[in-house]
Short mmCIF file of N, CA and C in Angstrom, two decimals:
data_model
loop_
_atom_site.label_atom_id
_atom_site.label_comp_id
_atom_site.label_asym_id
_atom_site.label_seq_id
_atom_site.Cartn_x
_atom_site.Cartn_y
_atom_site.Cartn_z
N MET X 1 -36.93 1.03 23.73
CA MET X 1 -35.81 0.48 24.54
C MET X 1 -35.05 -0.86 23.80
N LYS X 2 -36.01 -1.63 22.99
CA LYS X 2 -35.64 -2.77 22.40
C LYS X 2 -35.70 -1.94 20.91
N THR X 3 -35.25 -1.09 20.07
CA THR X 3 -35.52 -0.51 18.71
C THR X 3 -33.97 0.00 19.03
N LYS X 4 -33.60 0.85 20.87
CA LYS X 4 -31.85 0.82 20.84
C LYS X 4 -31.19 0.26 20.78
N PHE X 5 -31.58 -0.71 21.21
CA PHE X 5 -30.85 -2.00 21.29
C PHE X 5 -30.73 -2.97 19.87
N ILE X 6 -31.70 -2.81 19.25
CA ILE X 6 -31.40 -3.46 17.98
C ILE X 6 -30.37 -2.53 16.65
N ILE X 7 -30.69 -0.99 17.13
CA ILE X 7 -29.57 -0.38 16.84
C ILE X 7 -28.21 -0.18 16.82
N VAL X 8 -27.91 -0.21 18.04
CA VAL X 8 -26.89 -0.70 18.61
C VAL X 8 -26.14 -1.80 18.03
N ALA X 9 -26.70 -3.43 18.16
CA ALA X 9 -26.30 -4.73 17.55
C ALA X 9 -26.13 -4.52 16.40
N ILE X 10 -26.61 -3.76 15.24
CA ILE X 10 -26.35 -3.44 14.10
C ILE X 10 -24.80 -2.75 13.74
N ALA X 11 -25.15 -1.78 14.66
CA ALA X 11 -23.48 -0.85 14.78
C ALA X 11 -22.51 -2.09 14.85
N LEU X 12 -23.04 -2.57 15.79
CA LEU X 12 -21.50 -3.29 16.60
C LEU X 12 -21.00 -4.47 14.84
N LEU X 13 -22.50 -5.03 14.44
CA LEU X 13 -21.89 -5.50 13.40
C LEU X 13 -21.05 -5.73 12.39
N LEU X 14 -22.06 -4.06 11.88
CA LEU X 14 -21.42 -3.39 11.01
C LEU X 14 -19.57 -2.87 11.35
N GLN X 15 -19.33 -2.74 12.25
CA GLN X 15 -17.94 -2.26 13.07
C GLN X 15 -17.30 -3.82 12.29
N GLY X 16 -17.51 -4.90 12.22
CA GLY X 16 -16.46 -6.23 12.09
C GLY X 16 -17.04 -6.26 10.67
N CYS X 17 -17.61 -5.48 10.03
CA CYS X 17 -17.55 -5.84 8.27
C CYS X 17 -16.44 -5.00 7.40
N SER X 18 -15.62 -4.18 8.49
CA SER X 18 -14.71 -3.70 8.00
C SER X 18 -13.51 -4.48 7.49
N TRP X 19 -13.05 -3.99 6.33
CA TRP X 19 -11.53 -4.91 5.82
C TRP X 19 -10.30 -3.26 5.60
N ILE X 20 -9.59 -4.42 5.52
CA ILE X 20 -8.30 -3.01 4.90
C ILE X 20 -7.31 -3.61 3.63
N VAL X 21 -7.15 -3.08 2.76
CA VAL X 21 -6.45 -3.60 1.40
C VAL X 21 -4.86 -2.95 1.76
N ARG X 22 -4.20 -3.84 1.43
CA ARG X 22 -2.57 -3.41 2.01
C ARG X 22 -1.94 -3.47 0.56
N PHE X 23 -0.93 -2.42 -0.05
CA PHE X 23 -0.40 -2.61 -0.71
C PHE X 23 1.28 -3.06 -0.30
N PHE X 24 2.12 -4.28 -1.55
CA PHE X 24 3.20 -4.51 -1.00
C PHE X 24 4.19 -4.02 -2.07
N VAL X 25 5.68 -4.00 -1.60
CA VAL X 25 6.69 -4.07 -2.97
C VAL X 25 6.98 -5.48 -2.56
N VAL X 26 7.67 -6.69 -2.77
CA VAL X 26 8.28 -7.47 -2.23
C VAL X 26 9.26 -7.68 -3.09
N ASN X 27 10.62 -7.87 -2.16
CA ASN X 27 12.18 -8.05 -2.96
C ASN X 27 11.95 -9.37 -2.88
N GLU X 28 12.23 -10.33 -3.83
CA GLU X 28 12.53 -11.74 -3.71
C GLU X 28 13.82 -11.41 -4.91
N THR X 29 14.34 -11.10 -5.42
CA THR X 29 16.13 -10.76 -5.53
C THR X 29 16.65 -11.39 -4.59
N LYS X 30 18.04 -11.27 -4.98
CA LYS X 30 19.25 -11.66 -3.80
C LYS X 30 19.81 -10.94 -3.23
N VAL X 31 19.27 -9.07 -3.97
CA VAL X 31 19.76 -7.80 -3.47
C VAL X 31 19.42 -7.29 -3.52
N PRO X 32 19.62 -6.43 -2.00
CA PRO X 32 18.55 -5.44 -2.12
C PRO X 32 18.12 -4.67 -3.19
N ILE X 33 17.00 -3.99 -2.89
CA ILE X 33 16.29 -2.96 -4.30
C ILE X 33 15.97 -1.71 -3.43
N THR X 34 15.62 -0.47 -4.46
CA THR X 34 15.42 0.82 -3.96
C THR X 34 14.56 1.15 -4.29
N ILE X 35 13.31 1.47 -3.87
CA ILE X 35 12.23 2.11 -4.04
C ILE X 35 12.36 3.91 -4.06
N GLU X 36 12.05 4.62 -5.10
CA GLU X 36 11.92 5.79 -4.81
C GLU X 36 10.27 6.38 -5.22
N MET X 37 9.33 6.69 -4.11
CA MET X 37 8.01 7.06 -4.54
C MET X 37 8.06 8.62 -4.39
N THR X 38 7.24 8.84 -5.26
CA THR X 38 6.28 10.54 -5.17
C THR X 38 5.17 10.46 -5.41
N LEU X 39 4.67 11.17 -4.87
CA LEU X 39 3.67 11.11 -3.97
C LEU X 39 2.59 12.65 -4.59
N GLN X 40 1.47 12.86 -4.61
CA GLN X 40 0.54 14.21 -5.01
C GLN X 40 0.77 14.69 -3.61
N LYS X 41 1.16 16.49 -3.84
CA LYS X 41 1.50 16.56 -2.84
C LYS X 41 0.11 17.77 -2.54
N ASN X 42 -0.14 18.14 -1.29
CA ASN X 42 -1.19 18.63 -0.65
C ASN X 42 -2.30 18.07 -1.30
N VAL X 43 -2.73 16.58 -0.68
CA VAL X 43 -4.10 15.83 -1.12
C VAL X 43 -4.89 16.50 -0.03
N SER X 44 -6.00 16.67 -0.38
CA SER X 44 -7.03 17.26 0.06
C SER X 44 -7.93 16.12 0.91
N SER X 45 -8.04 15.05 0.30
CA SER X 45 -8.94 14.12 1.14
C SER X 45 -7.75 12.94 1.81
N PHE X 46 -8.44 11.84 2.00
CA PHE X 46 -7.60 10.60 2.35
C PHE X 46 -6.38 9.53 1.33
N PRO X 47 -5.39 10.27 1.50
CA PRO X 47 -4.84 9.00 0.90
C PRO X 47 -4.65 7.89 1.12
N ILE X 48 -3.91 7.29 -0.49
CA ILE X 48 -4.20 5.53 0.26
C ILE X 48 -2.87 4.88 0.44
N PHE X 49 -1.77 5.79 -0.15
CA PHE X 49 -0.74 5.57 -0.26
C PHE X 49 0.08 6.50 0.58
N HIS X 50 0.98 5.74 1.59
CA HIS X 50 1.91 6.20 2.90
C HIS X 50 2.74 6.97 2.30
N TYR X 51 3.11 8.28 3.27
CA TYR X 51 3.80 9.60 3.32
C TYR X 51 4.57 9.18 4.27
N GLY X 52 4.01 8.44 5.20
CA GLY X 52 5.41 8.17 5.97
C GLY X 52 4.66 7.88 7.75
N PRO X 53 4.70 7.00 9.03
CA PRO X 53 5.66 6.39 8.80
C PRO X 53 5.64 4.97 7.51
N LEU X 54 6.75 4.47 7.51
CA LEU X 54 6.73 3.58 6.42
C LEU X 54 7.71 2.01 7.45
N TYR X 55 7.02 0.92 6.84
CA TYR X 55 7.07 -0.24 8.13
C TYR X 55 7.34 -1.54 6.55
N THR X 56 8.63 -2.32 7.00
CA THR X 56 8.67 -3.15 6.05
C THR X 56 8.59 -4.82 6.55
N TYR X 57 8.29 -5.33 6.52
CA TYR X 57 7.72 -6.93 7.13
C TYR X 57 8.59 -8.04 6.43
N LYS X 58 9.10 -8.94 6.77
CA LYS X 58 10.15 -10.81 6.05
C LYS X 58 8.92 -11.02 5.01
N ALA X 59 9.51 -11.46 4.14
CA ALA X 59 8.54 -11.98 3.44
C ALA X 59 9.29 -13.34 2.30
N GLU X 60 8.41 -14.08 2.39
CA GLU X 60 9.38 -15.70 2.10
C GLU X 60 7.77 -16.71 1.13
N LYS X 61 8.43 -16.76 0.19
CA LYS X 61 7.68 -17.95 -0.61
C LYS X 61 6.38 -17.03 -0.70
N ASN X 62 6.32 -15.95 -1.47
CA ASN X 62 4.86 -15.81 -1.27
C ASN X 62 3.67 -15.22 -0.70
N LYS X 63 4.57 -14.61 0.25
CA LYS X 63 3.90 -14.60 1.78
C LYS X 63 4.29 -13.86 2.56
N VAL X 64 3.98 -12.65 3.07
CA VAL X 64 4.33 -11.23 3.88
C VAL X 64 3.68 -11.65 5.06
N ASP X 65 5.14 -11.49 6.22
CA ASP X 65 4.46 -11.89 7.38
C ASP X 65 3.98 -10.98 8.27
N CYS X 66 2.91 -10.52 8.55
CA CYS X 66 2.87 -9.04 8.76
C CYS X 66 2.58 -8.68 10.57
N GLU X 67 3.18 -10.24 11.17
CA GLU X 67 2.85 -10.29 12.47
C GLU X 67 4.11 -9.09 12.94
N GLN X 68 5.20 -8.69 12.02
CA GLN X 68 6.39 -8.33 13.02
C GLN X 68 7.05 -7.00 12.46
N PRO X 69 6.48 -5.93 12.22
CA PRO X 69 6.65 -4.90 11.11
C PRO X 69 8.26 -4.25 12.00
N THR X 70 8.71 -3.71 11.14
CA THR X 70 10.21 -3.02 11.13
C THR X 70 9.88 -1.44 10.67
N GLU X 71 10.36 -0.31 11.31
CA GLU X 71 9.84 0.89 10.46
C GLU X 71 11.16 0.98 9.23
N ALA X 72 10.64 1.37 8.84
CA ALA X 72 11.69 1.55 7.87
C ALA X 72 12.30 2.98 7.83
N ASN X 73 13.47 3.50 7.44
CA ASN X 73 13.83 4.79 7.37
C ASN X 73 14.26 5.35 6.06
N PRO X 74 13.03 5.93 5.78
CA PRO X 74 13.04 6.60 4.16
C PRO X 74 13.58 7.94 3.88
N VAL X 75 15.07 7.79 3.04
CA VAL X 75 15.10 9.43 2.83
C VAL X 75 14.40 10.42 1.74
N TYR X 76 14.30 11.16 2.57
CA TYR X 76 12.80 12.16 2.11
C TYR X 76 13.64 13.21 1.50
N VAL X 77 13.34 13.36 -0.01
CA VAL X 77 13.76 14.21 -1.03
C VAL X 77 13.07 15.55 -1.04
N GLY X 78 13.97 16.33 -0.92
CA GLY X 78 12.89 18.17 -0.31
C GLY X 78 12.20 17.69 0.86
N ASP X 79 11.34 19.19 1.11
CA ASP X 79 11.16 19.79 2.50
C ASP X 79 9.52 18.70 2.96
N ASP X 80 9.16 18.16 2.21
CA ASP X 80 8.07 17.49 2.68
C ASP X 80 8.11 15.87 2.29
N LYS X 81 7.48 15.44 2.81
CA LYS X 81 7.26 13.38 2.37
C LYS X 81 6.52 12.91 1.71
N SER X 82 6.58 13.74 0.20
CA SER X 82 5.83 13.06 -0.79
C SER X 82 6.88 12.59 -1.90
N HIS X 83 8.65 13.07 -1.58
CA HIS X 83 9.08 12.45 -2.29
C HIS X 83 10.42 11.36 -1.50
N TYR X 84 10.49 10.07 -1.04
CA TYR X 84 11.18 9.47 -0.69
C TYR X 84 12.22 7.99 -1.68
N LYS X 85 13.00 7.48 -0.79
CA LYS X 85 13.73 6.69 -1.40
C LYS X 85 13.58 5.69 -0.29
N VAL X 86 13.54 4.35 -0.27
CA VAL X 86 13.63 3.59 0.54
C VAL X 86 14.89 2.20 -0.34
N GLU X 87 15.80 2.12 0.34
CA GLU X 87 16.16 0.29 0.31
C GLU X 87 15.71 -0.51 1.13
N LEU X 88 14.86 -1.71 0.12
CA LEU X 88 14.31 -2.85 0.65
C LEU X 88 15.57 -4.04 0.63
N PRO X 89 15.38 -4.43 2.10
CA PRO X 89 16.30 -5.91 1.89
C PRO X 89 16.28 -6.93 1.49
N THR X 90 16.90 -8.03 0.66
CA THR X 90 15.84 -8.71 0.45
C THR X 90 15.15 -10.03 1.52
N ASN X 91 14.36 -10.61 0.77
CA ASN X 91 13.18 -11.46 1.50
C ASN X 91 12.49 -10.62 2.55
N ALA X 92 12.06 -9.47 1.48
CA ALA X 92 11.43 -8.31 3.15
C ALA X 92 10.49 -7.64 1.76
N ALA X 93 8.81 -7.01 2.86
CA ALA X 93 8.47 -6.28 2.17
C ALA X 93 8.24 -4.82 2.73
N LEU X 94 7.76 -4.16 1.93
CA LEU X 94 7.53 -2.59 2.03
C LEU X 94 6.26 -2.38 1.75
N GLU X 95 5.37 -1.87 3.27
CA GLU X 95 3.75 -1.81 2.74
C GLU X 95 3.68 0.08 2.33
N ILE X 96 3.03 0.13 1.25
CA ILE X 96 3.19 1.50 0.64
C ILE X 96 2.17 1.75 0.59
N GLY X 97 1.07 1.14 0.76
CA GLY X 97 -0.36 1.60 0.85
C GLY X 97 -1.44 1.34 1.65
N ARG X 98 -2.42 1.48 2.00
CA ARG X 98 -3.67 1.39 2.61
C ARG X 98 -4.62 1.67 2.29
N LEU X 99 -5.72 0.74 1.74
CA LEU X 99 -7.26 0.99 1.43
C LEU X 99 -8.21 0.75 2.44
N GLU X 100 -8.72 1.49 2.70
CA GLU X 100 -9.64 1.72 4.53
C GLU X 100 -11.13 0.97 3.30
N ASN X 101 -11.67 0.07 4.44
CA ASN X 101 -12.99 0.02 4.33
C ASN X 101 -13.67 0.27 2.76
N ASP X 102 -13.07 -0.20 1.85
CA ASP X 102 -13.57 -0.17 -0.08
C ASP X 102 -12.35 -1.48 -0.55
N LYS X 103 -13.01 -1.65 -1.92
CA LYS X 103 -12.08 -3.11 -1.77
C LYS X 103 -11.41 -2.22 -3.66
N TYR X 104 -10.29 -2.83 -4.05
CA TYR X 104 -9.71 -2.19 -4.95
C TYR X 104 -9.90 -3.05 -6.07
N GLU X 105 -10.39 -2.38 -7.02
CA GLU X 105 -10.46 -2.99 -8.31
C GLU X 105 -9.72 -2.73 -9.31
N LYS X 106 -9.38 -1.44 -9.39
CA LYS X 106 -7.88 -0.68 -10.61
C LYS X 106 -7.80 1.18 -10.19
N TYR X 107 -7.15 1.42 -10.50
CA TYR X 107 -6.29 2.47 -9.76
C TYR X 107 -7.04 4.11 -10.49
N ASP X 108 -8.10 3.95 -11.02
CA ASP X 108 -8.84 4.85 -11.96
C ASP X 108 -10.43 4.94 -10.78
N GLN X 109 -10.84 3.92 -10.36
CA GLN X 109 -12.31 3.49 -9.84
C GLN X 109 -12.52 4.52 -8.94
N MET X 110 -13.72 4.57 -9.15
CA MET X 110 -14.37 5.57 -7.56
C MET X 110 -14.23 5.19 -6.60
N TYR X 111 -13.74 5.79 -5.50
CA TYR X 111 -13.35 5.17 -3.79
C TYR X 111 -14.27 6.37 -3.02
N ILE X 112 -14.79 4.84 -2.27
CA ILE X 112 -15.76 5.49 -0.81
C ILE X 112 -14.70 6.52 -0.17
N ASN X 113 -15.92 7.60 0.62
CA ASN X 113 -15.17 8.32 1.80
C ASN X 113 -13.81 9.23 1.07
N GLY X 114 -14.01 9.85 -0.30
CA GLY X 114 -13.16 10.68 -0.75
C GLY X 114 -11.43 9.95 -0.67
N ARG X 115 -11.49 8.73 -0.99
CA ARG X 115 -10.19 8.21 -1.03
C ARG X 115 -9.31 8.82 -2.31
N VAL X 116 -8.12 9.12 -2.51
CA VAL X 116 -7.31 9.19 -3.07
C VAL X 116 -6.49 8.53 -3.63
N PHE X 117 -5.71 8.15 -4.86
CA PHE X 117 -5.01 7.15 -5.59
C PHE X 117 -4.03 8.15 -5.39
N ASN X 118 -3.01 8.24 -5.11
CA ASN X 118 -2.19 9.79 -4.76
C ASN X 118 -0.39 9.47 -5.00
N ILE X 119 -0.71 8.40 -6.15
CA ILE X 119 0.85 7.84 -6.58
C ILE X 119 1.00 8.98 -7.74
N GLU X 120 1.73 9.35 -7.92
CA GLU X 120 2.40 9.94 -9.48
C GLU X 120 3.43 9.25 -10.17
N SER X 121 4.67 8.87 -9.27
CA SER X 121 5.43 7.83 -9.80
C SER X 121 6.38 6.77 -8.63
N LEU X 122 6.45 5.41 -9.25
CA LEU X 122 6.98 4.97 -8.50
C LEU X 122 8.37 4.21 -9.16
N LYS X 123 9.24 4.10 -8.28
CA LYS X 123 10.88 3.68 -9.53
C LYS X 123 11.33 2.39 -8.64
N ILE X 124 11.50 1.81 -8.86
CA ILE X 124 11.78 0.42 -8.03
C ILE X 124 13.53 0.20 -9.67
N THR X 125 14.53 0.28 -8.47
CA THR X 125 15.58 0.11 -9.18
C THR X 125 16.01 -1.21 -8.79
N SER X 126 16.66 -2.23 -9.27
CA SER X 126 16.78 -3.70 -9.00
C SER X 126 18.05 -4.66 -10.05
N GLY X 127 19.48 -4.58 -9.26
CA GLY X 127 20.43 -4.99 -10.37
C GLY X 127 20.53 -4.11 -11.55
N GLY X 128 20.85 -2.37 -11.39
CA GLY X 128 21.23 -1.32 -12.51
C GLY X 128 19.31 -1.93 -13.41
N LYS X 129 18.66 -2.34 -13.42
CA LYS X 129 17.48 -2.20 -14.16
C LYS X 129 16.78 -1.41 -13.47
N GLU X 130 15.75 -0.47 -13.82
CA GLU X 130 15.03 0.42 -13.48
C GLU X 130 13.26 0.12 -14.00
N THR X 131 12.32 -0.14 -13.51
CA THR X 131 10.78 -0.19 -13.46
C THR X 131 10.66 1.30 -13.01
N VAL X 132 9.26 1.66 -14.03
CA VAL X 132 8.63 2.95 -13.47
C VAL X 132 7.24 2.73 -13.81
N ILE X 133 6.71 2.91 -12.40
CA ILE X 133 5.19 2.49 -12.50
C ILE X 133 4.56 3.65 -12.34
N VAL X 134 3.40 3.91 -13.02
CA VAL X 134 2.56 5.05 -13.00
C VAL X 134 1.24 4.77 -12.48
N PRO X 135 0.38 5.83 -12.52
CA PRO X 135 -1.49 5.33 -12.06
C PRO X 135 -1.58 4.61 -13.36
N LYS X 136 -1.42 4.80 -14.53
CA LYS X 136 -1.63 4.08 -15.99
C LYS X 136 -1.04 3.08 -16.20
N ASN X 137 -0.15 2.57 -15.42
CA ASN X 137 0.61 1.11 -15.53
C ASN X 137 0.55 0.30 -14.40
N PHE X 138 -0.01 0.73 -13.03
CA PHE X 138 -0.06 0.29 -11.76
C PHE X 138 -0.96 -0.94 -11.70
N ASP X 139 -1.25 -1.37 -12.79
CA ASP X 139 -2.41 -2.88 -12.61
C ASP X 139 -1.41 -3.78 -13.20
N ASN X 140 -0.66 -3.13 -14.35
CA ASN X 140 -0.10 -3.96 -15.43
C ASN X 140 1.18 -4.71 -13.97
N TYR X 141 1.47 -4.36 -13.03
CA TYR X 141 2.69 -5.01 -11.98
C TYR X 141 1.79 -5.07 -10.78
N PHE X 142 1.13 -4.07 -10.10
CA PHE X 142 0.47 -5.03 -8.78
C PHE X 142 -1.06 -5.68 -9.07
N LYS X 143 -0.87 -7.42 -8.25
CA LYS X 143 -1.71 -8.11 -8.59
C LYS X 143 -2.53 -8.51 -7.34
N LYS X 144 -3.72 -8.69 -6.98
CA LYS X 144 -4.06 -9.13 -5.75
C LYS X 144 -3.71 -10.95 -5.39
N GLY X 145 -3.39 -10.95 -4.18
CA GLY X 145 -3.28 -11.87 -4.32
C GLY X 145 -3.24 -12.43 -2.26
N GLY X 146 -3.42 -13.33 -1.67
CA GLY X 146 -4.12 -13.40 -0.10
C GLY X 146 -5.45 -12.55 0.30
N ASP X 147 -5.03 -12.30 1.57
CA ASP X 147 -6.50 -11.58 1.98
C ASP X 147 -6.34 -9.99 1.81
N ASN X 148 -6.79 -10.11 1.03
CA ASN X 148 -6.87 -7.92 0.45
C ASN X 148 -5.92 -7.56 0.73
N GLU X 149 -4.84 -8.35 -0.16
CA GLU X 149 -4.03 -7.86 -0.02
C GLU X 149 -2.93 -7.47 -1.54
N ILE X 150 -2.50 -6.60 -1.67
CA ILE X 150 -2.05 -6.28 -3.53
C ILE X 150 -0.55 -6.36 -3.34
N PHE X 151 0.15 -6.80 -4.26
CA PHE X 151 1.60 -7.21 -4.33
C PHE X 151 2.08 -6.70 -5.64
N TYR X 152 3.45 -6.32 -5.67
CA TYR X 152 4.36 -6.38 -7.11
C TYR X 152 5.86 -6.88 -6.19
N TYR X 153 5.87 -8.21 -6.90
CA TYR X 153 7.60 -8.73 -6.32
C TYR X 153 8.16 -8.16 -7.86
N VAL X 154 9.16 -8.25 -6.86
CA VAL X 154 10.54 -7.57 -7.72
C VAL X 154 11.05 -9.32 -7.84
N LYS X 155 11.59 -9.60 -9.01
CA LYS X 155 12.13 -11.19 -9.14
C LYS X 155 13.41 -10.63 -9.66
#
């Protein structure tokens, strides 16, 4: 009986040890930006980056208010959800991905539980300027900040 109690107690403690790393594109410009995401098709494991639904949040002064999400309205290109465009208003953040129970170090790390870094490309258009992010240059743009959050600030 004592052994069962200890096992249950350990299991409950381990549940409290889970964490989530969230990936955001934050618009700090004075005008809306366009985010175009192309993800791998037919991922056989757990994808990190969202095919949908997508959510936006208010963002000011390098802080994202995750308390009041608003569902984004992506325009899907093609028949599946692997390619979409979203217009992101000023002072807003779009959550593009989520990594659960693992820490993010770099795009080509080994992930637990078969997680897949499923971005093919991410194109951000702001004021006529395009920034194209692919896996190899992802970490040049997205930086750690806050509580287990990874940000790319469009300024």
